[in-house]
Coordinates of C-alpha atoms and ligand atoms in Angstrom, one line a residue:
M1 CA 11.3 -27.3 15.4
H2 CA 8.7 -30.5 14.7
G3 CA 10.8 -33.5 15.3
N4 CA 9.9 -35.1 11.6
D5 CA 11.7 -32.1 10.0
S6 CA 14.5 -34.1 9.1
G7 CA 13.1 -34.9 6.3
R8 CA 16.7 -33.8 3.7
T9 CA 18.9 -31.0 5.2
A10 CA 20.0 -29.0 3.0
E11 CA 23.0 -27.5 1.8
N12 CA 23.1 -24.3 3.6
H13 CA 21.9 -21.4 1.9
E14 CA 22.9 -18.4 2.4
T15 CA 20.0 -15.7 2.8
V16 CA 16.0 -17.3 2.4
V17 CA 13.7 -14.9 1.4
V18 CA 9.9 -16.4 1.9
G19 CA 7.2 -15.6 -0.4
A20 CA 7.5 -14.3 -4.0
G21 CA 5.0 -11.6 -3.4
L22 CA 6.2 -8.3 -4.7
V23 CA 7.6 -7.1 -1.7
G24 CA 9.9 -10.8 -1.7
V25 CA 11.6 -10.6 -5.1
V26 CA 12.2 -7.1 -4.8
T27 CA 14.2 -7.6 -1.2
A28 CA 16.0 -10.3 -3.3
L29 CA 17.4 -8.5 -6.3
Y30 CA 18.5 -5.5 -3.4
L31 CA 20.3 -8.0 -1.6
A32 CA 21.5 -10.6 -4.0
P33 CA 23.9 -8.8 -6.2
R34 CA 25.4 -6.8 -2.3
F35 CA 25.7 -10.0 0.2
G36 CA 25.5 -13.3 -2.5
P37 CA 22.4 -16.3 -2.6
V38 CA 18.9 -15.7 -2.2
T39 CA 17.1 -18.9 -2.6
L40 CA 13.5 -17.4 -2.6
L41 CA 10.6 -19.6 -1.7
E42 CA 7.4 -19.8 -3.0
K43 CA 4.3 -21.4 -1.2
R44 CA 2.4 -21.2 -5.1
E45 CA 3.2 -23.3 -8.2
A46 CA 4.9 -21.0 -11.5
P47 CA 2.9 -18.8 -12.3
R48 CA 1.2 -18.9 -16.0
P49 CA 3.8 -17.6 -18.7
D50 CA 1.6 -15.0 -19.9
P51 CA -0.3 -13.5 -17.1
G52 CA -2.0 -11.3 -19.9
S53 CA -4.4 -13.7 -20.5
R54 CA -6.0 -14.3 -17.4
G55 CA -8.0 -10.9 -18.5
R56 CA -8.2 -9.8 -14.9
S57 CA -6.1 -8.5 -12.1
L58 CA -6.3 -6.0 -9.5
T59 CA -4.5 -2.9 -10.5
V60 CA -2.0 -1.1 -7.8
M61 CA -0.7 3.2 -7.5
L62 CA 2.7 3.2 -8.2
S63 CA 3.8 6.5 -6.6
A64 CA 7.4 8.0 -6.1
R65 CA 8.7 5.4 -3.8
G66 CA 8.3 2.2 -5.7
W67 CA 9.8 4.2 -9.0
R68 CA 12.5 5.0 -6.6
V69 CA 13.0 1.3 -5.8
L70 CA 12.1 -0.3 -9.6
S71 CA 14.7 2.0 -11.2
D72 CA 17.1 1.2 -8.3
L73 CA 16.4 -2.5 -9.4
G74 CA 16.3 -1.5 -13.2
V75 CA 13.2 -2.3 -14.1
A76 CA 11.4 0.8 -13.9
D77 CA 11.7 1.5 -17.9
A78 CA 10.1 -2.1 -18.7
V79 CA 7.1 -1.2 -15.7
R80 CA 6.2 2.3 -16.7
G81 CA 5.6 0.2 -20.5
I82 CA 2.4 -1.6 -18.6
C83 CA 1.2 1.6 -16.5
V84 CA -0.7 4.1 -17.6
P85 CA -0.7 7.8 -15.6
L86 CA -3.6 9.8 -13.4
Y87 CA -3.6 13.3 -12.9
G88 CA -6.4 12.9 -9.5
R89 CA -9.6 11.0 -8.6
C90 CA -13.3 11.5 -10.1
G91 CA -15.5 10.8 -7.5
H92 CA -19.3 10.6 -8.7
P93 CA -21.6 11.4 -5.5
P94 CA -24.6 10.2 -5.1
D95 CA -26.1 13.7 -6.4
G96 CA -24.7 13.4 -9.8
R97 CA -21.8 16.5 -10.4
A98 CA -18.6 14.6 -11.1
R99 CA -15.3 16.6 -8.8
V100 CA -12.1 15.8 -10.1
T101 CA -9.6 16.1 -7.3
P102 CA -6.1 16.4 -8.9
Y103 CA -3.5 14.9 -7.0
S104 CA -0.5 16.9 -6.7
R105 CA -0.7 21.4 -7.5
D106 CA 2.0 20.8 -10.3
E107 CA -0.1 18.0 -12.2
Q108 CA 2.2 15.4 -11.3
P109 CA 0.0 11.8 -11.7
I110 CA 0.5 8.9 -9.9
W111 CA 0.9 5.5 -11.9
S112 CA -1.7 2.5 -11.6
V113 CA -0.7 -0.4 -12.9
E114 CA -2.0 -4.4 -13.1
R115 CA -0.4 -6.4 -9.8
E116 CA 0.3 -9.3 -12.0
R117 CA 1.9 -7.5 -14.7
L118 CA 4.5 -5.9 -12.3
H119 CA 4.7 -8.8 -10.5
R120 CA 5.9 -10.3 -13.8
I121 CA 8.6 -7.9 -14.7
L122 CA 10.0 -8.4 -11.4
L123 CA 10.0 -12.4 -11.3
D124 CA 11.4 -11.9 -14.9
A125 CA 14.4 -9.6 -13.2
A126 CA 14.6 -12.8 -10.9
E127 CA 15.3 -15.5 -12.8
A128 CA 18.3 -13.2 -14.7
T129 CA 19.8 -11.7 -11.5
P130 CA 22.8 -14.1 -10.8
G131 CA 22.4 -15.2 -7.4
V132 CA 18.8 -15.4 -7.4
R133 CA 16.6 -19.0 -6.7
L134 CA 13.3 -19.2 -6.9
R135 CA 11.4 -21.3 -5.8
F136 CA 7.9 -22.6 -6.5
G137 CA 5.7 -25.0 -4.6
Q138 CA 7.8 -24.4 -1.0
R139 CA 5.7 -24.2 1.8
V140 CA 7.9 -22.3 4.9
R141 CA 5.9 -23.9 7.8
S142 CA 8.7 -22.4 10.7
V143 CA 11.7 -20.5 11.3
D144 CA 14.4 -21.9 13.2
L145 CA 15.5 -18.6 14.4
D146 CA 18.0 -20.5 17.4
D147 CA 20.5 -22.7 14.4
P148 CA 19.1 -20.9 10.7
A149 CA 16.6 -22.3 9.1
V150 CA 13.6 -22.5 7.5
L151 CA 11.5 -25.7 8.0
V152 CA 9.7 -26.2 4.1
E153 CA 7.4 -28.3 3.2
D154 CA 7.0 -29.4 -1.0
R155 CA 5.8 -32.6 -3.3
H156 CA 8.4 -34.4 -1.8
G157 CA 7.5 -33.7 1.9
R158 CA 9.0 -31.9 5.0
H159 CA 12.8 -31.0 4.9
R160 CA 15.1 -28.3 5.8
L161 CA 16.8 -25.7 5.0
R162 CA 19.6 -24.5 6.6
C163 CA 20.8 -20.8 5.9
R164 CA 22.1 -17.4 7.2
R165 CA 19.4 -15.7 7.5
I166 CA 15.3 -15.5 7.2
L167 CA 13.6 -12.7 5.5
G168 CA 10.1 -12.7 5.7
C169 CA 8.2 -11.8 2.8
D170 CA 4.9 -14.1 3.4
G171 CA 1.7 -11.3 3.4
A172 CA -0.2 -10.2 6.0
H173 CA -1.8 -14.2 6.9
S174 CA 2.7 -15.0 6.9
A175 CA 4.5 -17.7 9.1
T176 CA 7.8 -16.3 10.1
R177 CA 6.1 -13.8 12.0
A178 CA 5.4 -16.3 14.7
A179 CA 9.8 -17.3 15.1
L180 CA 9.5 -13.6 17.0
E181 CA 6.3 -14.1 18.8
A182 CA 7.2 -16.8 19.3
R183 CA 9.8 -13.8 21.0
G184 CA 7.8 -11.8 22.6
A185 CA 7.0 -9.9 20.3
R186 CA 3.5 -8.9 19.8
A187 CA 1.2 -8.7 16.5
E188 CA -2.4 -7.7 16.0
V189 CA -4.3 -9.1 12.6
R190 CA -7.4 -7.5 12.9
K191 CA -9.5 -8.6 9.1
L192 CA -11.1 -5.2 8.7
E193 CA -14.8 -4.7 8.5
L194 CA -14.7 -4.0 4.9
A195 CA -14.8 -6.8 1.9
Y196 CA -14.4 -6.5 -2.1
Q197 CA -15.2 -8.4 -5.4
E198 CA -13.1 -7.4 -7.8
I199 CA -15.8 -6.4 -11.5
D200 CA -14.3 -5.6 -14.8
V201 CA -15.5 -2.6 -16.7
P202 CA -15.7 -2.2 -20.7
G203 CA -14.1 1.4 -21.3
G204 CA -15.0 4.2 -23.3
W205 CA -17.5 5.9 -21.3
L206 CA -14.9 7.1 -17.9
D207 CA -12.2 10.1 -18.7
R208 CA -8.8 8.1 -17.9
R209 CA -6.8 10.4 -17.3
T210 CA -8.0 9.3 -13.2
M211 CA -9.7 6.9 -11.6
H212 CA -12.9 7.2 -10.9
Y213 CA -14.8 6.1 -7.2
W214 CA -18.8 6.4 -6.3
P215 CA -19.1 7.4 -2.7
T216 CA -22.8 6.3 -1.5
G217 CA -20.9 6.6 2.2
D218 CA -22.7 3.0 2.7
A219 CA -19.8 1.3 0.3
M220 CA -18.1 1.9 -2.5
F221 CA -17.2 1.2 -6.1
A222 CA -13.8 2.3 -7.5
A223 CA -12.1 1.7 -10.8
F224 CA -9.4 2.1 -12.7
P225 CA -8.0 2.7 -16.5
M226 CA -6.2 0.2 -18.3
P227 CA -3.8 -0.2 -20.7
S228 CA -6.0 -1.9 -22.8
G229 CA -8.4 0.6 -22.1
D230 CA -10.4 -1.3 -19.6
F231 CA -11.1 -0.4 -16.6
S232 CA -10.4 -2.7 -13.3
G233 CA -13.5 -2.5 -11.1
S234 CA -14.1 -3.6 -6.6
L235 CA -16.4 -3.1 -4.7
F236 CA -16.5 -2.7 -1.5
M237 CA -19.1 -2.8 1.0
R238 CA -19.0 -4.0 4.8
L239 CA -18.9 -8.1 5.0
D240 CA -21.6 -8.2 8.7
G241 CA -23.8 -5.7 10.2
P242 CA -26.9 -4.3 8.2
A243 CA -27.2 -3.9 4.6
P244 CA -25.5 -2.7 2.3
S245 CA -23.1 -6.1 3.0
Y246 CA -21.9 -8.9 1.8
A247 CA -23.7 -10.4 5.2
A248 CA -27.3 -8.4 4.4
V249 CA -27.1 -8.5 0.9
G250 CA -26.5 -12.2 0.8
G251 CA -25.5 -12.9 -3.2
G252 CA -27.3 -13.6 -6.1
R253 CA -30.3 -11.7 -8.4
D254 CA -30.1 -8.8 -4.3
L255 CA -26.9 -8.6 -4.4
Y256 CA -27.2 -7.3 -8.3
E257 CA -30.0 -4.8 -7.3
T258 CA -28.2 -3.7 -4.6
F259 CA -25.4 -2.8 -6.4
A260 CA -27.6 -1.0 -8.9
A261 CA -29.6 1.3 -6.1
H262 CA -26.4 2.0 -5.7
F263 CA -24.6 2.7 -8.2
P264 CA -27.0 3.2 -10.8
E265 CA -24.5 4.7 -13.7
P266 CA -22.0 1.6 -13.5
A267 CA -24.7 -1.2 -13.8
A268 CA -25.7 0.5 -16.8
A269 CA -22.9 0.9 -17.9
I270 CA -21.4 -2.6 -17.9
P271 CA -23.6 -4.7 -19.2
D272 CA -22.7 -8.7 -17.0
I273 CA -22.4 -6.6 -14.0
A274 CA -25.2 -9.1 -12.8
G275 CA -23.1 -12.3 -13.5
Q276 CA -20.1 -11.0 -11.9
L277 CA -21.5 -9.8 -9.2
A278 CA -22.7 -13.3 -8.8
S279 CA -19.4 -15.4 -9.9
R280 CA -16.8 -13.5 -8.5
S281 CA -14.7 -14.5 -5.5
V282 CA -15.7 -11.4 -2.2
S283 CA -12.2 -10.8 -0.5
T284 CA -11.5 -10.0 2.6
L285 CA -9.3 -7.2 3.9
S286 CA -6.5 -7.6 6.9
V287 CA -4.2 -4.9 8.7
V288 CA -1.0 -6.3 10.6
R289 CA 0.8 -4.8 13.6
C290 CA 3.7 -6.1 14.9
D291 CA 5.9 -5.0 17.0
R292 CA 9.0 -6.3 16.7
W293 CA 10.5 -6.8 12.9
V294 CA 14.0 -8.3 13.7
W295 CA 15.5 -11.2 15.4
Q296 CA 19.8 -10.6 16.2
D297 CA 21.1 -11.0 13.1
A298 CA 19.1 -13.6 11.6
F299 CA 15.9 -12.6 10.8
A300 CA 13.9 -9.5 9.7
L301 CA 10.2 -9.2 8.3
L302 CA 9.1 -6.8 5.3
G303 CA 6.4 -5.9 4.4
D304 CA 2.7 -6.9 4.5
S305 CA 4.2 -10.1 6.9
C306 CA 4.6 -6.6 9.0
H307 CA 2.2 -4.1 8.0
A308 CA -0.5 -5.3 5.8
M309 CA -3.1 -1.9 6.5
A310 CA -5.6 -0.5 4.2
P311 CA -5.8 -0.1 0.1
F312 CA -7.3 2.8 0.7
M313 CA -4.6 5.0 0.0
G314 CA -2.2 2.8 -2.2
H315 CA 0.2 2.7 -0.5
G316 CA 0.9 -1.5 0.7
M317 CA 3.5 -2.1 -1.7
N318 CA 5.1 1.3 -2.4
C319 CA 5.7 0.7 2.0
G320 CA 6.6 -2.8 1.2
F321 CA 9.5 -1.9 -1.4
E322 CA 10.3 0.7 1.1
D323 CA 11.6 -1.9 3.5
A324 CA 13.4 -3.0 1.4
R325 CA 15.4 -0.4 -0.1
V326 CA 15.9 0.6 3.9
L327 CA 16.9 -2.2 4.7
V328 CA 20.2 -2.9 1.8
D329 CA 21.0 1.0 3.1
C330 CA 20.9 -0.1 6.4
L331 CA 22.6 -3.4 6.1
D332 CA 25.2 -1.4 3.1
A333 CA 25.7 0.9 6.2
T334 CA 27.5 -2.1 8.7
V335 CA 29.4 -4.7 8.1
D336 CA 27.2 -6.1 11.3
W337 CA 24.0 -7.7 10.5
A338 CA 22.4 -7.3 13.7
A339 CA 23.5 -3.4 14.6
G340 CA 21.7 -3.0 10.1
L341 CA 18.2 -5.3 11.3
A342 CA 18.4 -3.3 14.1
A343 CA 18.5 0.1 12.3
Y344 CA 16.1 -0.9 10.1
E345 CA 13.4 -1.6 12.5
K346 CA 14.0 1.5 14.3
S347 CA 13.3 3.3 10.9
R348 CA 10.5 1.4 9.5
T349 CA 7.8 0.5 12.6
E350 CA 6.8 4.3 13.1
D351 CA 6.5 4.8 8.9
A352 CA 4.7 2.1 8.7
E353 CA 2.1 3.7 11.6
A354 CA 1.8 6.4 10.5
I355 CA 0.9 5.0 6.6
S356 CA -1.4 2.5 7.9
R357 CA -3.5 4.9 10.2
L358 CA -3.4 7.6 7.0
S359 CA -4.6 4.9 4.7
Y360 CA -7.3 3.4 7.1
R361 CA -8.2 7.3 7.9
H362 CA -9.2 7.9 3.3
Y363 CA -11.1 4.9 3.0
F364 CA -14.0 7.5 5.4
T365 CA -12.5 10.0 3.0
M366 CA -13.4 8.5 -0.1
A367 CA -16.5 6.3 1.0
N368 CA -18.2 9.2 2.0
P369 CA -20.2 12.2 -0.7
P370 CA -18.4 15.5 0.1
R371 CA -19.3 17.2 3.1
E372 CA -19.7 20.6 2.9
E373 CA -16.3 22.1 3.4
T374 CA -15.8 23.6 7.1
P375 CA -13.6 27.2 8.2
A376 CA -11.0 25.2 8.8
D377 CA -11.1 23.1 5.5
V378 CA -11.1 26.1 3.2
L379 CA -8.5 28.0 5.3
R380 CA -6.1 25.1 5.3
G381 CA -7.4 25.0 0.6
R382 CA -5.8 28.2 0.8
L383 CA -2.4 28.1 2.5
L384 CA -1.4 25.4 0.4
T385 CA -2.2 27.6 -2.4
L386 CA -0.8 30.5 -1.4
F387 CA 2.6 29.3 0.6
P388 CA 3.0 26.6 -1.7
D389 CA 6.7 26.4 -1.3
R390 CA 5.8 26.3 2.9
F391 CA 3.1 23.4 2.7
S392 CA 2.1 20.5 0.8
S393 CA -1.1 18.3 1.5
L394 CA -0.7 14.7 2.7
Y395 CA -2.0 13.4 -0.2
E396 CA 0.8 15.4 -2.5
Q397 CA 3.7 14.3 0.0
C398 CA 3.1 10.6 0.4
A399 CA 2.6 9.7 -2.9
F400 CA 5.0 12.2 -5.0
T401 CA 8.1 12.6 -1.8
E402 CA 10.5 9.7 0.3
E403 CA 9.8 11.6 3.1
S404 CA 9.4 9.2 6.0
Y405 CA 5.6 9.4 6.8
A406 CA 5.7 9.7 10.0
S407 CA 7.1 13.3 9.4
V408 CA 4.4 13.9 6.5
L409 CA 1.2 12.7 9.3
R410 CA 3.2 14.8 11.8
G411 CA 3.6 17.5 9.7
D412 CA -0.1 17.0 8.2
R413 CA -1.1 17.8 12.3
R414 CA 0.6 20.9 12.9
L415 CA -1.0 22.5 9.7
D416 CA -4.1 21.7 11.7
R417 CA -2.9 23.3 14.5
L418 CA -2.2 26.6 12.4
V419 CA -4.9 26.8 10.8
A420 CA -7.4 26.2 14.0
D421 CA -4.6 28.5 15.9
L422 CA -5.6 31.3 12.8
L423 CA -9.6 30.9 13.2
D424 CA -8.9 31.3 16.9
R425 CA -6.9 34.5 16.1
H426 CA -9.2 36.1 13.5
G427 CA -12.4 34.5 13.4
T428 CA -14.1 32.2 11.0
D429 CA -14.7 35.2 8.6
L430 CA -10.9 34.5 7.6
A431 CA -10.8 31.7 5.8
S432 CA -13.3 34.0 3.1
A433 CA -11.0 36.5 3.7
P434 CA -9.2 38.5 0.7
E435 CA -5.6 37.1 -0.1
D436 CA -4.3 40.1 1.8
R437 CA -4.8 39.0 4.6
V438 CA -4.8 35.3 4.5
R439 CA -1.5 36.3 3.6
A440 CA -1.0 38.7 6.3
C441 CA -2.3 37.3 9.1
T442 CA -0.4 33.6 8.9
T443 CA 2.5 35.3 8.3
S444 CA 2.4 37.6 11.3
F445 CA 1.1 34.6 13.4
T446 CA 4.2 32.7 12.1
T447 CA 6.8 35.7 12.3
G448 CA 5.3 36.6 15.6
T449 CA 5.2 35.0 18.7
A450 CA 5.5 31.3 16.5
T451 CA 7.3 30.6 13.0
L452 CA 6.1 28.8 10.0
E453 CA 9.0 26.6 11.9
D454 CA 8.1 26.6 14.4
S455 CA 4.6 25.0 13.7
G456 CA 6.4 22.7 12.0
C457 CA 4.3 23.6 9.2
S458 CA 7.4 24.3 7.3
Ligands
LIG1 C1 -7.5 -4.0 -3.0 C2 -6.4 -3.6 -2.6 C3 -5.7 -2.6 -3.3 C4 -4.1 -2.4 -3.5 N1 -3.7 -0.5 -3.9 C5 -2.5 -0.7 -3.9 C6 -2.2 0.8 -4.2 O1 -2.6 1.2 -4.8 N2 -1.0 1.0 -3.8 C7 0.0 -0.3 -3.1 O2 1.0 0.4 -2.9 N3 -0.1 -1.5 -2.5 C8 -1.8 -1.3 -2.8 N4 -2.0 -2.2 -2.1 C9 -1.6 -3.2 -1.2 C10 -0.9 -4.2 -1.7 O3 -1.2 -5.4 -3.4 C11 -0.2 -5.5 -1.0 O4 0.8 -4.0 0.6 C12 1.4 -6.1 -1.2 O5 0.8 -7.1 -2.5 C13 1.7 -6.7 -0.6 O6 3.0 -7.4 -1.4 P1 3.7 -9.0 -0.3 O7 5.2 -9.5 -0.9 O8 4.0 -8.0 0.9 O9 3.0 -10.1 -0.1 P2 1.7 -10.4 -0.9 O10 1.6 -9.9 -2.1 O11 0.6 -11.2 0.2 O12 2.3 -11.7 -1.0 C14 3.5 -12.9 -0.1 C15 4.1 -13.8 -0.8 O13 4.6 -14.9 0.3 C16 3.9 -16.5 -0.4 N5 3.4 -17.2 0.8 C17 2.5 -17.2 2.1 N6 3.0 -17.5 3.3 C18 3.8 -18.1 2.8 C19 4.7 -19.9 3.0 N7 4.6 -20.1 4.8 N8 5.6 -20.2 2.2 C20 6.2 -19.7 1.1 N9 5.1 -18.6 0.2 C21 4.6 -18.2 1.4 C22 2.1 -15.8 -0.8 O14 2.0 -17.2 -1.7 C23 2.6 -14.4 -1.6 O15 3.4 -14.6 -3.3 C24 -3.5 -2.7 -2.1 C25 -4.2 -4.2 -1.7 C26 -5.4 -5.0 -2.2 C27 -5.6 -5.2 -2.0

């Protein structure tokens, strides 16, 4: 730590969680009842009492993994009250033919929630939980892993806070991650080529049972229903490079004209779109990879600090919540924190890598107008329908199950291979063959030299 750290040395705080974002608060809520006092340090000042008054907030999707955590923590009912169920995504391609892709085959919804309101519920729960101390205006500058402590800066200056263990939940631009890097961890923070602006979208012209997106290949606009009846929109466009990009278009009138040319329907429906485009800040997106997440019995990273990902599958927060749940499961299973933290790291890194890949890939599915289906696409879709007990879509498994993301990805690749093998053996006509032939070919293939299980498609 730096020379002028000496300042105040506060009492020994059992566990310090750095960052009171969504994942930090969830982590504190899990830990305090099991392992004693938790001090949550947040660099921002306390949030406003009524987040609704802000009028605008990013909307995030809650899936089964997120709900599992919210129900473990006793806040699921409160959160359900501010959510909107979504049954699919409705694409509005340039040809004007809107198409709905259901999220699940049995009409299960995922849930859209304003991030600020969800955060407020979690903060209220933390304030009401014995053992959780929430401190705002506390910026952690560095972490000492040898003699566990954090160096904190607040309006009184810098001071050192001793503790037994530190959990870094301080987001993509994490300061705590540097402590692991100093011990040889390799971290990569990459700014995505995409940037976005949040846009308010009035309701009344869009079906509220789905999210909506306008893919153009070059840029995408998306809108999510909110409980108020309005929608929260996001414009995604490349940050740099040839038009359309934020750099090439600049702001003001040119940005509005680009928007209107690419998205005529939303441009007509949002009365103050020109003003919003001119005034709303452009946010960048970063992805984070880190090959080590823990240090002995003293330190662990969770959430965006170790796996910030592209937002297009809607899993960054869900995955971060799952980190916290798996962490306490691992710690519950042993009295040895070093073993618990090592088990946590082993269990999560491959999963985070898998969902990060899927999230980035999903942007291209959503941003591009639907292409002509290939025989492989058609046969894949038919296998999902004909063998519902054996095959599920990747999206469904990520959103509606708690199966490991890595195993979902492996299963999806095996399904790709099965489809390719079937088309090789039986020709591309199989994709449009009658149902009994598809069934027979699939069953004979999978019960002959190989089985569905061998193909990894069960
Ligand atoms: C456009 C967009 C759409 C998204 N949609 C979805 C979705 O649909 N579903 C989903 O699951 N996820 C979604 N996400 C991702 C989700 O928002 C993040 O994964 C989640 O917010 C990460 O939470 P976190 O607590 O790890 O990090 P953060 O939310 O970044 O919180 C980190 C906290 O740490 C504090 N902090 C930082 N540095 C310090 C420091 N040095 N000292 C003290 N405090 C510090 C910060 O102020 C902040 O409060 C989306 C993200 C974006 C950008």
